[in-house]
Amino acid sequence: MKKKSTSQPVRRSLSTRHSFSEGGFFNLRVLTACVFCLLGIAVALFAQGNRTKQTQQTTRSTAAQDAPGTQTPDVIQMVGPVMLNTNLRDLPYIPNEGEMEEQRLTRYPHPRMGALPPETPSSPWFQSLLKNIFRPAPTMPPPLLTFDGVNAAASQCGCLPPDTQGDVGPNHYVEGVNVRFRVYDKSGTPLTPATTFNSFFATLTGTPCQNANNGDPFVFYDHQADRWVITDFAFPTFPGSSFYECIGVSQSPDPVAGPWALYAIQVDPANPTFLGDYPKMALWNDGGTQNAYFLTMNLFSNFTTFNGVRAYALDRASMLSGGLANAIGFTVPLAGVGDSYSFVAANFRTGDPPPTGRDEMVLAIDSPGSGGVTLTQVHARFFHVDFVTPANSTFGVLPNHTPNAEITVDGFTDAFDVSLNTLLVPQLGTAQKLDTLGDKIMTPVVYHNLNGTESLWADHTIYATAGGSGPMAVRWYQFDVTGGTFPATPVQQQTWNNGADGLFRWMPSIAVDQNGNTAIGYSTSSSSIFPSIRYAGRLAGDPPGNLTQGEAVMTAGGGAQTHPSGRWGDYTYTSIDPSNMMDFWHVNEYYTSTSSASWATKIGKFNFVGAPTPTPTPTATATATPTATPTATATPTVRPTPTPRPRPTPPPRPCRLSERLAGSR
């Protein structure tokens, strides 16, 4: 891609009075006219945004959830609990080899190498004018704190990418990377070694969690129960026939001392060859029956076959009390997912809890089999769970679990080009490009209930211009789901590129504080800067559809990644501090110097005040409710699945996926 011109407009000669008086006056008139014209357009767009907000309430989707008893869920008794009473500092060290992923598993095949997207030609003078007018004032405060997380050397696994993820609690920050996690205090002091998942889950004997953990970690703090959840996937070989998700739920607020209740669940007992790739979790609790940890994952039976999406509801109440726990699962086949994958369930963290009876909500976008396609839909599903009468559980509609609603959004193009290349992000000092991961909703999807107004907030990476041009940008949404119905259109949405400043923005993660203020952390890069970590935000009262507070730098990169795979991420995470529900915490990847795979991670805290906020001691509210799975003495062996219901597997749609290396074992 040709680099954007940064030269200023050529000044006119002042050698003659005639040229100054006529040419200068004419330029001033043109400039003034352009400014007023553009301001008029901005006012019109703002008005249109308000009209959209006002009218969308009356154009909601009327799609209903399937009636209880009309679908056939799988009821899986999880392995465990196995109680881990050892302080994490004292766990025996068991190494993890981890993943070296040359190419991630995708809905449709993608080639290994990429090229820069075409840049939309435009007048440098006009581009400069647009930037100066529309670029938000940089009023976003700088970070209050940053500290180093686990890096490639500490991981000792030869992993790429690091799969950077983590969450904050009242007194701790817990970070997960590919095959390890580490606990810090909130000033950044490490409280544990970089613990391997093999060490953590070693007592889950009879499952691959014992010694074959392979990464894709997910860590989160349960703010209602004042507990922690740590999870990753495990399998001996891929392809193979033994694929599990390993889950630990702390039984105290202290993740270091524990104790922990450890569980394992087979990805799909009816299809033991299905790997559960890219697992994501979310907390949902309506104070009644809809009380679960929701788990979603992509299904692959080998390097070239995508089989659908698996969605689980895990019995949160039993897991918090260290009891036997059932999971209720559905497999969404190819006919149900269409061109989509990587479903993300909504996570409740701030604001009021979901009203009693409110079903969990799950979002996805398409990842079509050809590039340059303009998409206009976000797929929305309800997950209704009933642990007492599992047969009443439903996910989506009809036997294939198709979406309950299609939400129409502004046109966007997934961040891969017409040749399906995903390595599109340039870096300073190298020709190696980075993977955009621009074909899925990113985590978390935020559920926020503010005085009865229920919203979902979501984001993903797209081309700045629909159809596939310009740098990568962040697309974000707010959907009004008040009353438990999906809207026809968003309340607000934006393609965020900071006034078209030429930087690539990707790998976003969104969070919303108790007052409805919103921030997104993400990666930035270009041919003129190293990959860096930035964030942007808006106040609840700002004009809709804009991150009005602008952008701040959390960490400036010190080098580029030169590994030919170009893998980056595969995700980041932004969360809200439960101590005050105002501070945002973000974790992301960067490089301290140019190298092949010597990645580093950074954890940072910021808010909209720009100063430390009070941190009162939170009062945890335990939310365990009676379920049909009573506490019993655990045994660390795999239990048979009660009354399995065989489900026909539809023939896979022909598709090829580029090779992904799972690492030498």
Short mmCIF file of C-alpha atoms in Angstrom, two decimals, residues 90-561:
data_model
loop_
_atom_site.label_atom_id
_atom_site.label_comp_id
_atom_site.label_asym_id
_atom_site.label_seq_id
_atom_site.Cartn_x
_atom_site.Cartn_y
_atom_site.Cartn_z
CA ASP A 90 3.06 -24.30 46.20
CA LEU A 91 1.76 -26.24 43.19
CA PRO A 92 4.26 -28.70 41.69
CA TYR A 93 5.58 -27.41 38.39
CA ILE A 94 4.31 -29.36 35.37
CA PRO A 95 5.39 -27.85 32.02
CA ASN A 96 3.09 -27.05 29.12
CA GLU A 97 4.26 -27.20 25.54
CA GLY A 98 1.49 -24.95 24.24
CA GLU A 99 0.43 -23.95 20.76
CA MET A 100 2.42 -22.59 17.88
CA GLU A 101 -0.46 -21.76 15.57
CA GLU A 102 0.67 -21.05 12.06
CA GLN A 103 -2.89 -20.41 10.94
CA ARG A 104 -6.03 -20.16 13.00
CA LEU A 105 -9.08 -22.30 12.34
CA THR A 106 -11.67 -20.27 10.43
CA ARG A 107 -15.19 -20.71 9.12
CA TYR A 108 -13.89 -20.92 5.53
CA PRO A 109 -10.30 -21.46 4.30
CA HIS A 110 -7.90 -18.54 4.40
CA PRO A 111 -4.44 -18.44 2.79
CA ARG A 112 -1.32 -18.09 4.89
CA MET A 113 -0.04 -14.78 3.57
CA GLY A 114 -1.69 -11.43 3.06
CA ALA A 115 -1.22 -8.13 1.32
CA LEU A 116 -2.03 -4.58 2.23
CA PRO A 117 -5.56 -3.44 1.42
CA PRO A 118 -5.95 -0.76 -1.23
CA GLU A 119 -5.99 2.76 0.06
CA THR A 120 -8.81 5.01 -1.04
CA PRO A 121 -7.29 7.78 -3.18
CA SER A 122 -8.04 11.28 -2.04
CA SER A 123 -6.64 14.78 -2.04
CA PRO A 124 -4.06 15.21 0.76
CA TRP A 125 -5.39 18.73 1.35
CA PHE A 126 -8.97 17.50 1.67
CA GLN A 127 -7.94 14.60 3.89
CA SER A 128 -6.10 17.03 6.17
CA LEU A 129 -9.18 19.23 6.34
CA LEU A 130 -11.44 16.28 7.22
CA LYS A 131 -9.07 15.08 9.95
CA ASN A 132 -8.87 18.47 11.60
CA ILE A 133 -12.64 18.91 11.57
CA PHE A 134 -13.85 15.45 12.56
CA ARG A 135 -11.07 14.05 14.72
CA PRO A 136 -12.31 14.05 18.34
CA ALA A 137 -10.53 16.24 20.81
CA PRO A 138 -8.01 14.03 22.65
CA THR A 139 -9.64 14.39 26.07
CA MET A 140 -9.40 10.72 27.07
CA PRO A 141 -7.24 10.66 30.24
CA PRO A 142 -3.92 8.78 30.17
CA PRO A 143 -3.64 5.49 32.06
CA LEU A 144 -3.53 5.59 35.85
CA LEU A 145 -1.33 2.51 35.99
CA THR A 146 0.39 0.06 33.67
CA PHE A 147 2.50 -2.97 34.49
CA ASP A 148 4.05 -5.91 32.66
CA GLY A 149 2.14 -9.16 32.37
CA VAL A 150 3.46 -12.58 31.38
CA ASN A 151 5.83 -12.51 28.40
CA ALA A 152 7.13 -15.15 26.01
CA ALA A 153 10.20 -15.87 28.13
CA ALA A 154 8.14 -16.42 31.29
CA SER A 155 5.64 -18.61 29.46
CA GLN A 156 8.41 -21.08 28.50
CA CYS A 157 6.10 -22.64 25.96
CA GLY A 158 7.12 -21.37 22.53
CA CYS A 159 3.54 -20.17 22.10
CA LEU A 160 2.22 -17.91 19.38
CA PRO A 161 -0.06 -16.01 19.65
CA PRO A 162 -0.18 -15.34 23.42
CA ASP A 163 -4.02 -15.43 23.65
CA THR A 164 -3.90 -12.44 26.01
CA GLN A 165 -6.82 -12.26 28.45
CA GLY A 166 -7.50 -11.37 32.09
CA ASP A 167 -9.85 -9.78 34.61
CA VAL A 168 -9.82 -7.64 37.73
CA GLY A 169 -11.33 -8.25 41.18
CA PRO A 170 -11.46 -6.25 44.41
CA ASN A 171 -7.85 -7.12 45.32
CA HIS A 172 -6.33 -9.02 42.40
CA TYR A 173 -5.75 -9.07 38.69
CA VAL A 174 -5.54 -12.53 37.09
CA GLU A 175 -4.03 -12.77 33.61
CA GLY A 176 -4.21 -15.77 31.30
CA VAL A 177 -1.91 -16.39 28.35
CA ASN A 178 -1.74 -19.40 26.09
CA VAL A 179 -0.84 -22.15 28.62
CA ARG A 180 -0.23 -20.19 31.85
CA PHE A 181 -1.88 -17.75 34.20
CA ARG A 182 -0.59 -15.45 36.91
CA VAL A 183 -2.12 -13.58 39.83
CA TYR A 184 -1.09 -10.00 40.64
CA ASP A 185 -2.13 -7.52 43.27
CA LYS A 186 -3.69 -4.34 41.90
CA SER A 187 -0.41 -2.45 41.91
CA GLY A 188 1.10 -5.04 39.56
CA THR A 189 3.13 -7.09 42.04
CA PRO A 190 3.10 -10.80 41.09
CA LEU A 191 1.60 -12.98 43.83
CA THR A 192 2.19 -16.33 42.11
CA PRO A 193 4.56 -17.79 39.53
CA ALA A 194 3.33 -18.03 35.96
CA THR A 195 1.36 -21.20 36.71
CA THR A 196 0.84 -23.75 33.95
CA PHE A 197 -2.63 -25.13 33.34
CA ASN A 198 -1.09 -28.60 33.56
CA SER A 199 -0.09 -27.79 37.14
CA PHE A 200 -3.47 -26.27 37.98
CA PHE A 201 -5.65 -29.04 36.54
CA ALA A 202 -3.33 -32.00 37.30
CA THR A 203 -5.78 -33.65 39.70
CA LEU A 204 -8.50 -34.00 37.02
CA THR A 205 -7.29 -37.54 36.34
CA GLY A 206 -8.93 -39.54 33.60
CA THR A 207 -9.25 -36.47 31.37
CA PRO A 208 -6.74 -34.62 29.18
CA CYS A 209 -6.99 -31.74 31.69
CA GLN A 210 -4.56 -33.77 33.80
CA ASN A 211 -1.59 -33.32 31.46
CA ALA A 212 -2.62 -32.14 27.98
CA ASN A 213 -3.82 -28.55 28.40
CA ASN A 214 -3.40 -26.62 25.17
CA GLY A 215 -4.34 -23.00 25.78
CA ASP A 216 -7.15 -20.71 24.61
CA PRO A 217 -7.56 -19.56 28.24
CA PHE A 218 -10.43 -17.52 29.60
CA VAL A 219 -10.32 -15.90 33.05
CA PHE A 220 -13.08 -13.86 34.68
CA TYR A 221 -14.20 -12.55 38.04
CA ASP A 222 -17.74 -13.37 39.23
CA HIS A 223 -18.63 -10.06 40.93
CA GLN A 224 -21.91 -11.30 42.40
CA ALA A 225 -20.37 -14.25 44.23
CA ASP A 226 -16.87 -12.76 44.77
CA ARG A 227 -15.29 -15.76 43.10
CA TRP A 228 -12.93 -16.46 40.17
CA VAL A 229 -13.26 -18.72 37.11
CA ILE A 230 -10.28 -20.01 35.12
CA THR A 231 -10.65 -22.23 32.06
CA ASP A 232 -8.76 -23.61 29.05
CA PHE A 233 -9.12 -26.51 26.61
CA ALA A 234 -7.26 -29.82 26.66
CA PHE A 235 -6.65 -32.64 24.19
CA PRO A 236 -3.83 -35.16 23.58
CA THR A 237 -3.77 -34.87 19.78
CA PHE A 238 -5.66 -33.13 16.99
CA PRO A 239 -7.31 -34.73 15.10
CA GLY A 240 -8.31 -37.08 17.85
CA SER A 241 -11.19 -38.24 20.02
CA SER A 242 -10.72 -36.70 23.48
CA PHE A 243 -11.50 -32.98 23.66
CA TYR A 244 -12.38 -31.29 26.95
CA GLU A 245 -12.85 -27.87 28.49
CA CYS A 246 -11.18 -27.59 31.91
CA ILE A 247 -12.81 -25.21 34.41
CA GLY A 248 -11.79 -24.05 37.87
CA VAL A 249 -14.14 -22.10 40.17
CA SER A 250 -12.62 -20.58 43.31
CA GLN A 251 -14.39 -21.34 46.58
CA SER A 252 -13.15 -18.14 48.24
CA PRO A 253 -12.41 -14.57 47.10
CA ASP A 254 -8.66 -15.28 47.17
CA PRO A 255 -7.48 -16.86 43.91
CA VAL A 256 -4.03 -17.59 45.38
CA ALA A 257 -5.07 -19.46 48.53
CA GLY A 258 -8.17 -21.04 47.04
CA PRO A 259 -9.56 -23.59 47.47
CA TRP A 260 -10.67 -24.32 43.92
CA ALA A 261 -13.34 -26.70 42.62
CA LEU A 262 -12.07 -28.21 39.36
CA TYR A 263 -14.36 -29.51 36.63
CA ALA A 264 -14.01 -30.92 33.12
CA ILE A 265 -16.57 -31.30 30.37
CA GLN A 266 -16.28 -33.11 27.07
CA VAL A 267 -16.83 -30.78 24.14
CA ASP A 268 -19.54 -32.93 22.56
CA PRO A 269 -19.99 -36.49 23.88
CA ALA A 270 -22.14 -37.43 20.89
CA ASN A 271 -19.29 -36.35 18.59
CA PRO A 272 -16.04 -37.17 20.41
CA THR A 273 -13.87 -36.11 17.45
CA PHE A 274 -15.03 -32.48 17.72
CA LEU A 275 -12.45 -30.01 19.04
CA GLY A 276 -13.98 -26.99 20.84
CA ASP A 277 -11.87 -24.16 19.44
CA TYR A 278 -11.86 -20.50 20.57
CA PRO A 279 -13.94 -21.09 23.74
CA LYS A 280 -15.50 -18.04 25.40
CA MET A 281 -17.45 -17.72 28.66
CA ALA A 282 -19.93 -15.28 30.20
CA LEU A 283 -21.85 -14.82 33.46
CA TRP A 284 -25.64 -14.46 33.41
CA ASN A 285 -27.92 -14.45 36.45
CA ASP A 286 -31.51 -13.21 36.54
CA GLY A 287 -31.87 -13.99 40.25
CA GLY A 288 -34.03 -17.01 39.42
CA THR A 289 -33.74 -19.88 36.96
CA GLN A 290 -31.44 -18.24 34.41
CA ASN A 291 -28.30 -18.61 36.50
CA ALA A 292 -25.37 -20.04 34.56
CA TYR A 293 -21.88 -19.71 33.20
CA PHE A 294 -22.38 -19.80 29.43
CA LEU A 295 -19.71 -21.41 27.26
CA THR A 296 -19.49 -21.22 23.46
CA MET A 297 -16.92 -22.77 21.10
CA ASN A 298 -16.33 -23.55 17.42
CA LEU A 299 -16.34 -27.23 16.39
CA PHE A 300 -13.67 -28.73 14.12
CA SER A 301 -13.12 -32.45 13.55
CA ASN A 302 -9.84 -31.96 11.67
CA PHE A 303 -7.78 -29.20 10.09
CA THR A 304 -10.15 -28.87 7.15
CA THR A 305 -13.64 -29.50 8.52
CA PHE A 306 -15.77 -27.00 10.41
CA ASN A 307 -18.74 -28.76 12.05
CA GLY A 308 -20.75 -25.97 13.70
CA VAL A 309 -20.90 -24.24 17.08
CA ARG A 310 -21.37 -25.74 20.55
CA ALA A 311 -23.16 -23.76 23.28
CA TYR A 312 -23.30 -24.82 26.94
CA ALA A 313 -25.02 -23.51 30.08
CA LEU A 314 -23.05 -24.62 33.17
CA ASP A 315 -24.77 -24.92 36.54
CA ARG A 316 -23.25 -21.88 38.25
CA ALA A 317 -25.02 -22.35 41.59
CA SER A 318 -23.62 -25.86 42.06
CA MET A 319 -20.14 -24.91 40.89
CA LEU A 320 -19.99 -22.00 43.36
CA SER A 321 -20.78 -24.41 46.19
CA GLY A 322 -18.33 -27.06 44.94
CA GLY A 323 -21.09 -29.55 44.15
CA LEU A 324 -21.87 -31.91 41.32
CA ALA A 325 -22.86 -29.90 38.27
CA ASN A 326 -24.77 -30.59 35.11
CA ALA A 327 -24.32 -28.73 31.84
CA ILE A 328 -27.01 -28.24 29.22
CA GLY A 329 -25.67 -28.13 25.67
CA PHE A 330 -26.71 -27.62 22.08
CA THR A 331 -24.80 -28.13 18.86
CA VAL A 332 -25.72 -25.66 16.12
CA PRO A 333 -25.06 -27.47 12.81
CA LEU A 334 -23.91 -25.91 9.55
CA ALA A 335 -27.51 -25.37 8.49
CA GLY A 336 -28.05 -23.29 11.63
CA VAL A 337 -24.83 -21.25 11.66
CA GLY A 338 -24.85 -20.35 7.96
CA ASP A 339 -21.73 -18.28 7.29
CA SER A 340 -21.21 -17.38 10.95
CA TYR A 341 -19.20 -18.85 13.81
CA SER A 342 -17.60 -17.68 17.08
CA PHE A 343 -20.81 -17.00 19.01
CA VAL A 344 -20.38 -14.71 22.05
CA ALA A 345 -22.78 -14.80 25.01
CA ALA A 346 -23.58 -11.56 26.85
CA ASN A 347 -21.74 -10.98 30.13
CA PHE A 348 -23.32 -9.20 33.13
CA ARG A 349 -20.84 -7.06 35.08
CA THR A 350 -22.21 -3.57 35.85
CA GLY A 351 -25.60 -1.95 36.36
CA ASP A 352 -28.66 -3.80 37.55
CA PRO A 353 -28.90 -7.57 37.00
CA PRO A 354 -31.14 -8.97 34.27
CA PRO A 355 -34.82 -9.03 35.27
CA THR A 356 -36.21 -12.31 36.51
CA GLY A 357 -36.92 -14.62 33.61
CA ARG A 358 -34.64 -12.83 31.16
CA ASP A 359 -32.93 -15.32 28.85
CA GLU A 360 -29.24 -15.12 27.99
CA MET A 361 -28.47 -13.40 24.67
CA VAL A 362 -25.84 -14.52 22.14
CA LEU A 363 -24.49 -12.54 19.15
CA ALA A 364 -22.55 -13.44 16.00
CA ILE A 365 -21.66 -12.03 12.59
CA ASP A 366 -20.95 -13.72 9.28
CA SER A 367 -17.53 -14.82 8.05
CA PRO A 368 -18.37 -15.42 4.39
CA GLY A 369 -16.41 -17.64 2.03
CA SER A 370 -15.40 -14.71 -0.18
CA GLY A 371 -13.82 -11.36 0.60
CA GLY A 372 -15.03 -7.86 -0.11
CA VAL A 373 -18.63 -8.68 0.86
CA THR A 374 -20.69 -5.93 2.48
CA LEU A 375 -22.62 -7.34 5.44
CA THR A 376 -25.54 -5.70 7.23
CA GLN A 377 -26.65 -8.15 9.94
CA VAL A 378 -25.81 -9.15 13.48
CA HIS A 379 -27.36 -12.54 14.33
CA ALA A 380 -29.07 -12.67 17.74
CA ARG A 381 -30.18 -15.72 19.72
CA PHE A 382 -31.76 -16.40 23.10
CA PHE A 383 -30.49 -19.24 25.32
CA HIS A 384 -33.15 -20.37 27.80
CA VAL A 385 -31.83 -22.81 30.40
CA ASP A 386 -33.74 -24.94 32.88
CA PHE A 387 -31.56 -27.05 35.20
CA VAL A 388 -34.59 -28.51 37.01
CA THR A 389 -36.35 -29.62 33.82
CA PRO A 390 -33.57 -29.68 31.18
CA ALA A 391 -35.95 -30.59 28.37
CA ASN A 392 -37.43 -27.09 28.68
CA SER A 393 -34.11 -25.53 27.61
CA THR A 394 -33.92 -23.93 24.17
CA PHE A 395 -31.31 -22.14 22.07
CA GLY A 396 -32.39 -20.08 19.08
CA VAL A 397 -35.35 -21.37 17.06
CA LEU A 398 -36.22 -24.58 15.25
CA PRO A 399 -34.17 -27.80 15.26
CA ASN A 400 -31.14 -26.07 13.70
CA HIS A 401 -31.12 -23.30 16.35
CA THR A 402 -31.29 -20.49 13.81
CA PRO A 403 -31.28 -16.87 15.08
CA ASN A 404 -34.23 -15.43 16.94
CA ALA A 405 -33.62 -12.11 15.22
CA GLU A 406 -31.48 -10.36 12.62
CA ILE A 407 -30.40 -6.88 13.65
CA THR A 408 -29.74 -4.60 10.68
CA VAL A 409 -26.59 -2.48 11.06
CA ASP A 410 -24.62 -0.14 8.83
CA GLY A 411 -22.85 -2.02 6.06
CA PHE A 412 -19.44 -3.43 6.97
CA THR A 413 -16.82 -5.68 5.41
CA ASP A 414 -14.93 -8.28 7.42
CA ALA A 415 -11.21 -7.57 7.69
CA PHE A 416 -9.94 -9.96 5.04
CA ASP A 417 -9.41 -9.05 1.41
CA VAL A 418 -10.91 -10.42 -1.80
CA SER A 419 -8.25 -13.15 -1.83
CA LEU A 420 -9.22 -14.08 1.76
CA ASN A 421 -5.90 -12.81 3.08
CA THR A 422 -6.04 -11.89 6.76
CA LEU A 423 -2.45 -10.69 7.20
CA LEU A 424 -3.22 -7.06 6.48
CA VAL A 425 -1.88 -4.95 9.35
CA PRO A 426 1.46 -3.22 8.53
CA GLN A 427 4.23 -2.56 11.04
CA LEU A 428 7.15 -0.18 11.22
CA GLY A 429 10.44 -1.59 10.01
CA THR A 430 9.30 -4.89 8.48
CA ALA A 431 7.32 -6.18 5.53
CA GLN A 432 5.64 -8.79 7.75
CA LYS A 433 1.91 -8.12 8.21
CA LEU A 434 -0.25 -9.12 11.19
CA ASP A 435 -3.50 -11.09 11.34
CA THR A 436 -6.63 -8.97 11.71
CA LEU A 437 -8.91 -11.60 13.31
CA GLY A 438 -11.59 -9.53 11.62
CA ASP A 439 -14.40 -12.02 11.11
CA LYS A 440 -16.09 -12.34 14.50
CA ILE A 441 -17.70 -10.49 17.39
CA MET A 442 -15.03 -9.97 20.06
CA THR A 443 -15.33 -10.56 23.81
CA PRO A 444 -17.00 -9.48 25.88
CA VAL A 445 -20.50 -8.74 24.68
CA VAL A 446 -21.61 -6.48 27.53
CA TYR A 447 -25.07 -6.62 29.08
CA HIS A 448 -25.91 -3.37 30.89
CA ASN A 449 -29.16 -2.56 32.70
CA LEU A 450 -29.35 1.12 33.64
CA ASN A 451 -32.58 2.06 35.43
CA GLY A 452 -34.58 -0.46 33.43
CA THR A 453 -33.02 0.28 30.03
CA GLU A 454 -31.30 -2.92 28.95
CA SER A 455 -28.51 -2.78 26.38
CA LEU A 456 -26.01 -5.05 24.69
CA TRP A 457 -22.67 -3.52 23.68
CA ALA A 458 -20.44 -5.29 21.15
CA ASP A 459 -17.52 -4.65 18.80
CA HIS A 460 -15.41 -6.24 16.05
CA THR A 461 -12.76 -5.38 13.44
CA ILE A 462 -13.73 -4.26 9.93
CA TYR A 463 -12.39 -2.38 6.94
CA ALA A 464 -12.73 1.36 7.45
CA THR A 465 -14.78 1.48 4.23
CA ALA A 466 -17.44 -1.11 3.41
CA GLY A 467 -16.43 -3.12 0.37
CA GLY A 468 -12.84 -3.49 1.53
CA SER A 469 -10.65 -0.39 1.48
CA GLY A 470 -8.74 1.74 3.92
CA PRO A 471 -7.08 0.61 7.14
CA MET A 472 -8.77 -1.67 9.67
CA ALA A 473 -11.14 0.06 12.08
CA VAL A 474 -13.23 -0.81 15.13
CA ARG A 475 -16.99 -1.18 14.64
CA TRP A 476 -19.02 -0.91 17.87
CA TYR A 477 -22.72 -1.04 18.70
CA GLN A 478 -25.30 -0.45 21.39
CA PHE A 479 -28.46 -2.55 21.02
CA ASP A 480 -31.53 -1.76 23.13
CA VAL A 481 -32.89 -5.09 24.39
CA THR A 482 -35.30 -3.67 26.99
CA GLY A 483 -38.11 -6.09 27.71
CA GLY A 484 -36.15 -9.05 26.40
CA THR A 485 -36.65 -8.33 22.70
CA PHE A 486 -34.02 -7.76 20.05
CA PRO A 487 -34.27 -4.45 18.15
CA ALA A 488 -34.44 -4.04 14.39
CA THR A 489 -31.51 -1.59 14.41
CA PRO A 490 -28.91 -0.33 16.92
CA VAL A 491 -29.43 2.62 19.22
CA GLN A 492 -25.98 3.74 18.13
CA GLN A 493 -23.07 2.45 16.10
CA GLN A 494 -19.79 3.73 14.72
CA THR A 495 -16.82 2.76 12.60
CA TRP A 496 -14.04 4.15 14.81
CA ASN A 497 -10.87 5.26 13.01
CA ASN A 498 -10.06 8.43 15.02
CA GLY A 499 -10.87 10.82 12.21
CA ALA A 500 -9.21 8.69 9.50
CA ASP A 501 -5.70 9.23 10.85
CA GLY A 502 -4.27 6.33 8.80
CA LEU A 503 -3.61 3.94 11.70
CA PHE A 504 -4.89 0.37 11.70
CA ARG A 505 -7.07 -0.47 14.73
CA TRP A 506 -8.00 -4.07 15.51
CA MET A 507 -8.40 -6.68 18.27
CA PRO A 508 -10.95 -4.56 20.24
CA SER A 509 -12.62 -5.27 23.57
CA ILE A 510 -15.44 -3.12 24.99
CA ALA A 511 -16.60 -2.35 28.54
CA VAL A 512 -19.28 -0.16 30.11
CA ASP A 513 -19.11 1.32 33.61
CA GLN A 514 -21.95 1.71 36.12
CA ASN A 515 -23.00 5.07 34.63
CA GLY A 516 -23.09 3.94 31.02
CA ASN A 517 -19.71 5.43 30.05
CA THR A 518 -18.03 3.24 27.44
CA ALA A 519 -14.41 2.45 26.59
CA ILE A 520 -12.76 0.17 24.04
CA GLY A 521 -9.17 -1.08 24.25
CA TYR A 522 -7.48 -2.29 21.07
CA SER A 523 -4.24 -2.71 19.13
CA THR A 524 -2.92 -0.07 16.71
CA SER A 525 -0.20 -0.23 14.07
CA SER A 526 0.88 1.16 10.71
CA SER A 527 3.95 1.37 8.52
CA SER A 528 5.04 4.35 10.63
CA ILE A 529 4.56 2.95 14.17
CA PHE A 530 5.17 -0.34 15.97
CA PRO A 531 2.12 -2.27 17.19
CA SER A 532 0.86 -0.44 20.27
CA ILE A 533 -1.99 -0.50 22.76
CA ARG A 534 -4.56 2.31 22.80
CA TYR A 535 -8.07 2.95 24.05
CA ALA A 536 -10.91 5.34 23.29
CA GLY A 537 -14.21 6.17 24.94
CA ARG A 538 -17.36 8.16 25.31
CA LEU A 539 -19.42 9.48 28.20
CA ALA A 540 -23.05 8.42 28.51
CA GLY A 541 -24.20 11.97 27.75
CA ASP A 542 -22.04 12.46 24.64
CA PRO A 543 -23.70 12.71 21.21
CA PRO A 544 -24.64 9.21 20.02
CA GLY A 545 -22.54 7.19 17.62
CA ASN A 546 -19.13 8.61 18.49
CA LEU A 547 -16.27 7.90 20.87
CA THR A 548 -16.26 11.62 21.61
CA GLN A 549 -13.60 11.56 24.32
CA GLY A 550 -11.03 10.53 21.76
CA GLU A 551 -8.06 8.22 22.09
CA ALA A 552 -5.23 7.70 24.57
CA VAL A 553 -2.06 5.60 24.41
CA MET A 554 -1.76 2.87 27.03
CA THR A 555 1.56 1.45 25.78
CA ALA A 556 3.67 2.42 22.76
CA GLY A 557 5.23 -0.61 21.11
CA GLY A 558 9.01 -0.92 21.01
CA GLY A 559 9.30 -3.31 18.09
CA ALA A 560 7.58 -5.40 15.42
CA GLN A 561 6.74 -9.10 15.16
#
